[in-house]
Coordinates of C-alpha atoms and ligand atoms in Angstrom, one line a residue:
M638 CA -28.5 -24.0 13.9
T639 CA -27.4 -25.6 10.8
G640 CA -24.3 -27.6 10.5
T641 CA -22.8 -24.5 8.2
G642 CA -23.4 -21.7 10.1
P643 CA -21.1 -20.3 13.1
G644 CA -19.6 -22.0 16.0
P645 CA -22.6 -21.4 19.0
L646 CA -22.3 -17.9 21.2
R647 CA -19.8 -18.6 24.2
V648 CA -22.4 -16.3 26.9
I649 CA -21.1 -16.6 30.8
Y650 CA -24.5 -16.3 32.3
L651 CA -24.2 -13.9 35.8
G652 CA -27.0 -15.6 37.9
G653 CA -28.1 -14.4 41.7
L654 CA -30.0 -11.7 43.7
G655 CA -28.1 -8.2 43.5
R656 CA -25.8 -7.5 46.0
S657 CA -24.2 -10.8 46.0
G658 CA -21.2 -9.3 44.4
S659 CA -22.2 -10.0 40.7
T660 CA -20.1 -6.7 39.8
L661 CA -17.2 -7.6 41.3
V662 CA -17.0 -10.8 39.7
E663 CA -17.7 -9.3 36.0
R664 CA -14.5 -7.0 37.4
L665 CA -12.5 -9.6 37.6
L666 CA -13.6 -11.7 34.8
A667 CA -13.4 -8.6 32.3
E668 CA -9.6 -8.5 32.8
L669 CA -9.5 -12.4 31.3
P670 CA -8.2 -12.7 27.9
G671 CA -11.0 -13.1 25.0
V672 CA -13.8 -11.9 27.8
C673 CA -15.9 -9.2 27.2
P674 CA -18.3 -7.5 30.1
A675 CA -21.3 -6.3 28.6
G676 CA -23.1 -5.1 31.5
E677 CA -26.6 -6.3 32.6
V678 CA -28.2 -6.8 29.3
V679 CA -31.7 -6.9 30.3
H680 CA -31.7 -3.4 31.2
M681 CA -29.6 -2.5 28.8
W682 CA -32.9 -2.0 25.9
Q683 CA -34.3 0.9 28.3
R684 CA -32.0 2.4 30.5
G685 CA -29.3 1.9 27.6
V686 CA -30.7 2.7 24.7
V687 CA -33.5 4.7 25.5
E688 CA -33.0 6.5 28.4
D689 CA -29.6 7.4 27.4
E690 CA -28.1 6.2 30.5
R691 CA -24.0 5.8 31.2
C692 CA -21.8 3.2 30.1
G693 CA -19.3 1.8 32.3
C694 CA -17.1 3.8 30.5
G695 CA -18.0 6.9 31.8
E696 CA -19.9 8.2 28.4
P697 CA -24.0 8.4 27.3
F698 CA -24.6 5.1 26.0
S699 CA -25.2 6.6 22.8
G700 CA -21.8 8.4 22.7
C701 CA -19.8 5.5 23.5
G702 CA -18.1 4.0 20.8
F703 CA -18.2 0.1 21.6
W704 CA -21.8 0.6 21.9
R705 CA -23.2 2.4 18.5
D706 CA -20.8 -0.1 16.4
V707 CA -22.7 -3.2 18.3
G708 CA -25.6 -1.7 17.6
Q709 CA -24.8 -1.3 14.3
A710 CA -23.9 -4.7 13.3
A711 CA -27.2 -5.6 15.4
F712 CA -30.0 -4.2 14.2
G713 CA -28.4 -1.2 11.5
G714 CA -28.0 1.2 13.9
W715 CA -30.4 1.7 17.7
A716 CA -33.0 3.2 15.4
G717 CA -33.9 0.4 13.8
L718 CA -34.5 -1.0 17.7
D719 CA -38.0 -1.3 18.4
A720 CA -37.2 -1.5 22.8
G721 CA -40.9 -0.6 23.0
R722 CA -41.0 -5.0 21.4
V723 CA -38.1 -6.0 23.7
A724 CA -40.3 -4.3 26.6
E725 CA -43.4 -6.4 25.9
L726 CA -41.7 -9.7 25.3
R727 CA -40.0 -9.5 28.9
G728 CA -43.1 -9.0 29.7
A729 CA -44.3 -12.5 28.4
V730 CA -41.9 -14.6 28.5
D731 CA -39.0 -12.8 31.4
R732 CA -40.6 -13.0 34.7
T733 CA -39.9 -15.2 38.0
R734 CA -43.4 -15.6 37.9
H735 CA -43.1 -17.8 34.5
I736 CA -40.0 -20.5 35.2
P737 CA -42.2 -23.0 36.2
L738 CA -43.4 -22.9 33.1
L739 CA -39.6 -22.3 31.5
A740 CA -38.7 -25.4 32.9
A741 CA -40.7 -27.4 31.4
P742 CA -39.6 -29.4 28.4
V743 CA -42.5 -28.5 26.2
L744 CA -43.6 -25.1 25.7
P745 CA -47.3 -24.3 24.5
P746 CA -46.6 -22.5 21.0
R747 CA -47.6 -19.2 21.9
V748 CA -45.4 -18.8 24.4
R749 CA -42.2 -20.9 21.9
R750 CA -43.5 -17.8 19.4
D751 CA -42.6 -15.1 22.3
L752 CA -39.8 -16.3 23.6
D753 CA -37.9 -17.3 20.3
E754 CA -38.1 -13.4 18.8
Y755 CA -36.9 -12.5 22.7
L756 CA -34.3 -14.4 22.2
G757 CA -33.4 -13.7 18.5
Y758 CA -33.2 -9.7 20.5
Y759 CA -30.0 -11.4 22.6
T760 CA -29.0 -13.7 20.5
R761 CA -28.4 -10.5 18.0
V762 CA -26.6 -8.4 20.6
Y763 CA -24.7 -11.2 22.2
S764 CA -23.1 -12.3 18.1
A765 CA -22.3 -7.7 18.0
I766 CA -20.7 -7.8 20.7
T767 CA -17.9 -10.8 19.9
E768 CA -17.6 -9.7 16.1
V769 CA -17.2 -5.9 17.2
S770 CA -14.6 -6.6 20.8
G771 CA -13.7 -9.9 18.8
C772 CA -13.8 -11.7 22.3
P773 CA -15.5 -14.9 21.9
M774 CA -16.4 -15.1 25.4
V775 CA -19.2 -12.4 26.3
V776 CA -20.4 -11.9 29.6
D777 CA -24.4 -10.6 30.4
S778 CA -24.7 -10.0 34.2
S779 CA -28.0 -9.6 34.2
K780 CA -28.7 -11.8 37.3
H781 CA -32.5 -12.5 37.0
A782 CA -32.9 -16.4 36.8
S783 CA -36.0 -16.1 34.8
L784 CA -33.8 -14.6 31.9
A785 CA -31.2 -17.7 32.4
F786 CA -34.4 -19.8 32.2
C787 CA -35.2 -17.9 28.3
L788 CA -31.8 -18.3 27.4
R789 CA -31.4 -21.7 27.9
W790 CA -34.2 -22.1 25.2
S791 CA -31.6 -21.0 22.6
P792 CA -30.1 -23.5 20.6
R793 CA -27.4 -20.4 19.6
L794 CA -26.1 -20.8 22.9
D795 CA -23.2 -22.3 24.6
L796 CA -24.6 -21.3 28.0
R797 CA -22.6 -21.0 31.2
V798 CA -24.0 -19.6 34.1
I799 CA -22.2 -18.6 37.5
H800 CA -24.5 -18.6 40.0
V801 CA -22.8 -15.9 42.7
V802 CA -23.8 -16.5 46.3
R803 CA -23.5 -14.1 49.7
D804 CA -24.6 -14.7 52.9
S805 CA -28.9 -13.6 52.7
R806 CA -28.2 -11.0 56.3
A807 CA -25.7 -9.2 54.3
V808 CA -27.3 -9.5 51.4
A809 CA -31.1 -8.1 53.0
F810 CA -29.0 -5.6 55.0
S811 CA -27.6 -4.3 52.2
W812 CA -31.4 -3.9 50.1
T813 CA -31.9 -1.5 52.9
R814 CA -29.9 0.4 52.8
K815 CA -30.3 3.9 50.1
V816 CA -27.8 3.9 47.2
S817 CA -27.3 6.3 44.8
R818 CA -27.5 5.5 41.1
P819 CA -24.6 7.6 38.9
D820 CA -25.8 6.0 35.8
A821 CA -28.5 8.6 34.8
A822 CA -28.3 12.2 33.7
R823 CA -30.7 13.0 37.1
A824 CA -29.9 12.1 40.6
S825 CA -31.5 8.6 41.3
S826 CA -31.5 6.3 43.9
M827 CA -31.4 1.9 43.5
A828 CA -34.8 0.5 45.1
T829 CA -35.2 -0.2 49.0
Y830 CA -36.4 -3.8 50.1
S831 CA -37.5 -4.5 53.4
P832 CA -35.2 -7.3 55.1
A833 CA -38.3 -9.9 55.1
T834 CA -38.9 -9.1 51.4
A835 CA -35.6 -9.5 50.3
A836 CA -35.3 -12.6 51.9
G837 CA -38.2 -14.1 49.9
H838 CA -36.2 -12.4 46.7
W839 CA -33.4 -14.7 47.6
N840 CA -34.6 -17.5 48.1
A841 CA -36.3 -17.2 44.9
Q842 CA -34.0 -16.4 43.1
N843 CA -31.2 -18.7 44.4
G844 CA -33.5 -21.4 44.8
A845 CA -34.3 -20.9 41.0
L846 CA -30.4 -21.0 39.9
Q847 CA -30.4 -24.3 41.6
L848 CA -33.3 -25.7 39.7
L849 CA -31.9 -24.8 36.3
A850 CA -28.3 -26.6 37.4
G851 CA -31.1 -29.5 37.7
L852 CA -32.0 -29.0 34.4
G853 CA -28.6 -30.0 32.7
V854 CA -27.4 -26.4 32.4
P855 CA -23.2 -26.1 33.5
T856 CA -23.9 -23.6 36.4
L857 CA -20.8 -23.2 38.8
R858 CA -22.2 -21.7 41.9
V859 CA -19.2 -19.4 44.0
R860 CA -19.4 -17.2 47.0
Y861 CA -18.6 -13.9 47.3
E862 CA -17.1 -14.6 50.7
D863 CA -14.8 -17.4 48.9
L864 CA -14.0 -15.0 46.0
V865 CA -12.8 -11.8 48.3
S866 CA -10.8 -14.1 51.0
S867 CA -9.5 -16.4 47.7
P868 CA -10.0 -13.6 44.5
A869 CA -6.9 -15.7 42.4
A870 CA -8.5 -19.0 43.0
I871 CA -11.9 -18.4 42.7
V872 CA -11.0 -16.5 39.1
A873 CA -9.2 -19.6 37.8
R874 CA -11.5 -22.1 39.2
I875 CA -14.3 -19.9 36.6
A876 CA -12.2 -19.6 34.3
D877 CA -11.6 -23.3 33.9
F878 CA -15.9 -23.9 34.1
A879 CA -16.4 -21.4 31.5
R880 CA -13.2 -22.8 29.3
I881 CA -11.4 -19.6 29.3
E882 CA -8.4 -20.3 28.2
T883 CA -5.2 -19.4 31.5
D884 CA -1.7 -19.9 32.3
A885 CA -0.4 -17.8 35.6
S886 CA 0.9 -14.4 33.5
Q887 CA -2.6 -13.8 33.3
F888 CA -3.6 -12.7 37.1
G889 CA -0.9 -9.8 37.3
F890 CA -4.5 -7.7 38.2
L891 CA -4.8 -9.6 41.5
G892 CA -2.4 -9.2 44.3
A893 CA -2.2 -8.3 47.9
D894 CA 0.3 -6.2 50.4
A895 CA 0.3 -6.8 53.9
G896 CA -2.8 -8.7 53.4
A897 CA -4.9 -6.1 52.1
R898 CA -5.7 -7.7 48.8
W899 CA -6.6 -5.6 45.8
A900 CA -7.6 -5.7 41.6
D901 CA -6.3 -3.6 39.0
L902 CA -9.3 -2.7 36.6
R903 CA -9.4 -1.4 33.7
A904 CA -12.4 0.2 32.3
A905 CA -15.3 -2.0 30.7
H906 CA -18.1 -0.8 28.7
T907 CA -20.9 -2.4 31.0
A908 CA -24.1 -1.2 29.9
S909 CA -25.9 -0.7 33.2
G910 CA -25.3 -1.8 36.8
N911 CA -24.1 -2.0 40.0
P912 CA -22.4 1.8 40.3
M913 CA -19.3 -0.7 41.3
R914 CA -18.8 -0.8 37.5
F915 CA -17.2 3.1 36.9
T916 CA -14.4 2.2 40.1
T917 CA -11.5 2.4 37.9
G918 CA -7.1 1.4 39.1
R919 CA -6.3 -0.3 42.4
V920 CA -9.4 -1.2 43.8
A921 CA -9.3 -2.7 47.6
I922 CA -11.4 -6.7 47.2
R923 CA -12.1 -7.1 50.9
R924 CA -15.5 -7.8 52.8
D925 CA -18.2 -5.4 53.6
E926 CA -19.4 -6.9 57.1
R927 CA -21.1 -3.6 57.8
W928 CA -24.3 -5.8 58.7
R929 CA -22.8 -7.8 61.2
T930 CA -22.4 -4.6 63.7
A931 CA -24.9 -2.0 61.7
M932 CA -28.0 -4.4 61.1
P933 CA -30.9 -4.9 64.1
S934 CA -31.1 -8.2 66.0
G935 CA -34.6 -8.5 64.6
Q936 CA -34.3 -8.0 61.4
R937 CA -31.5 -10.3 61.3
R938 CA -33.4 -12.7 63.2
T939 CA -35.7 -12.3 60.7
V940 CA -34.1 -13.1 57.8
T941 CA -32.0 -15.6 59.0
A942 CA -35.3 -17.8 59.6
L943 CA -36.8 -17.3 56.4
T944 CA -33.8 -18.4 54.3
A945 CA -32.2 -21.1 57.2
P946 CA -32.6 -24.0 54.5
L947 CA -30.3 -22.7 51.5
L948 CA -28.1 -20.6 54.4
A949 CA -27.2 -23.8 55.6
Q950 CA -26.8 -25.8 52.6
Y951 CA -24.0 -23.5 51.1
R952 CA -22.5 -23.8 54.3
Y953 CA -23.1 -20.2 55.8
P954 CA -23.2 -20.2 60.0
W955 CA -26.9 -20.0 61.5
R956 CA -25.0 -17.4 64.3
A957 CA -23.1 -14.7 62.6
A958 CA -20.6 -14.3 65.0
Ligands
LIG2021 ZN1 -18.6 2.8 26.6

């Protein structure tokens, strides 16, 4: 970036293993002034541009005016994008197994070239989203730690990471269950994992995001359980961390009736993500505690044992009463 160039692109990156509540975080941040939620940009290239899945507004990607304008601003139209090249570059640099390489102080020249080309696609899209939405702040809820490790190398970005954690037993239980994906034209389901596999991914993603914070990337850790019990306080903490200017009047979308918390949510143009992104209007904010009664005790013990060190660090009780 030169001294006369545009200012840095301000990006809030939501990191963590899927089913940890990042969609709720994104939906709540989307209600703040100057914040544009983009959904999971990592999947936008394939699921949005190529497969024409639905935007959070309900339209197919190609029929959404917001994304049409973004594609125009970024690439002169999506037809000008080589989505295959983005997928190829992703395979070359943006994988969990490449994190040790991306965490190093210097990259091998060939990796650096691929990474710079890959980052070019992201910065063009972030810049276009800023331009089209008029919002100075973009939220990318891609979640994968590996993409955050890639983004940290971009001199164009003012990157702030929200590391969303949730009790590993709740996350693993969720991954064992079938969830349908209403995004696609044809009926399909989200992936499922065995409890042990989910525990392994939980350790890897959370451990990697802690490593990223250790490298100096501004990171705020948020527990899903705290967000659900005190949404206004946690959203205010995130806004403060991300330097989003807010005052009390901007929290009117959050409320409670007789102790039951809710948020009033508008539709957002989010590309790809959890099915919860389609819900609008008054949405109940409450913990999903089904795992406490429905998760077989053997599975619970396995996940507890495999994730014990980080569970303790995040102050989750060992015994899930
Ligand atoms: Zn849309």
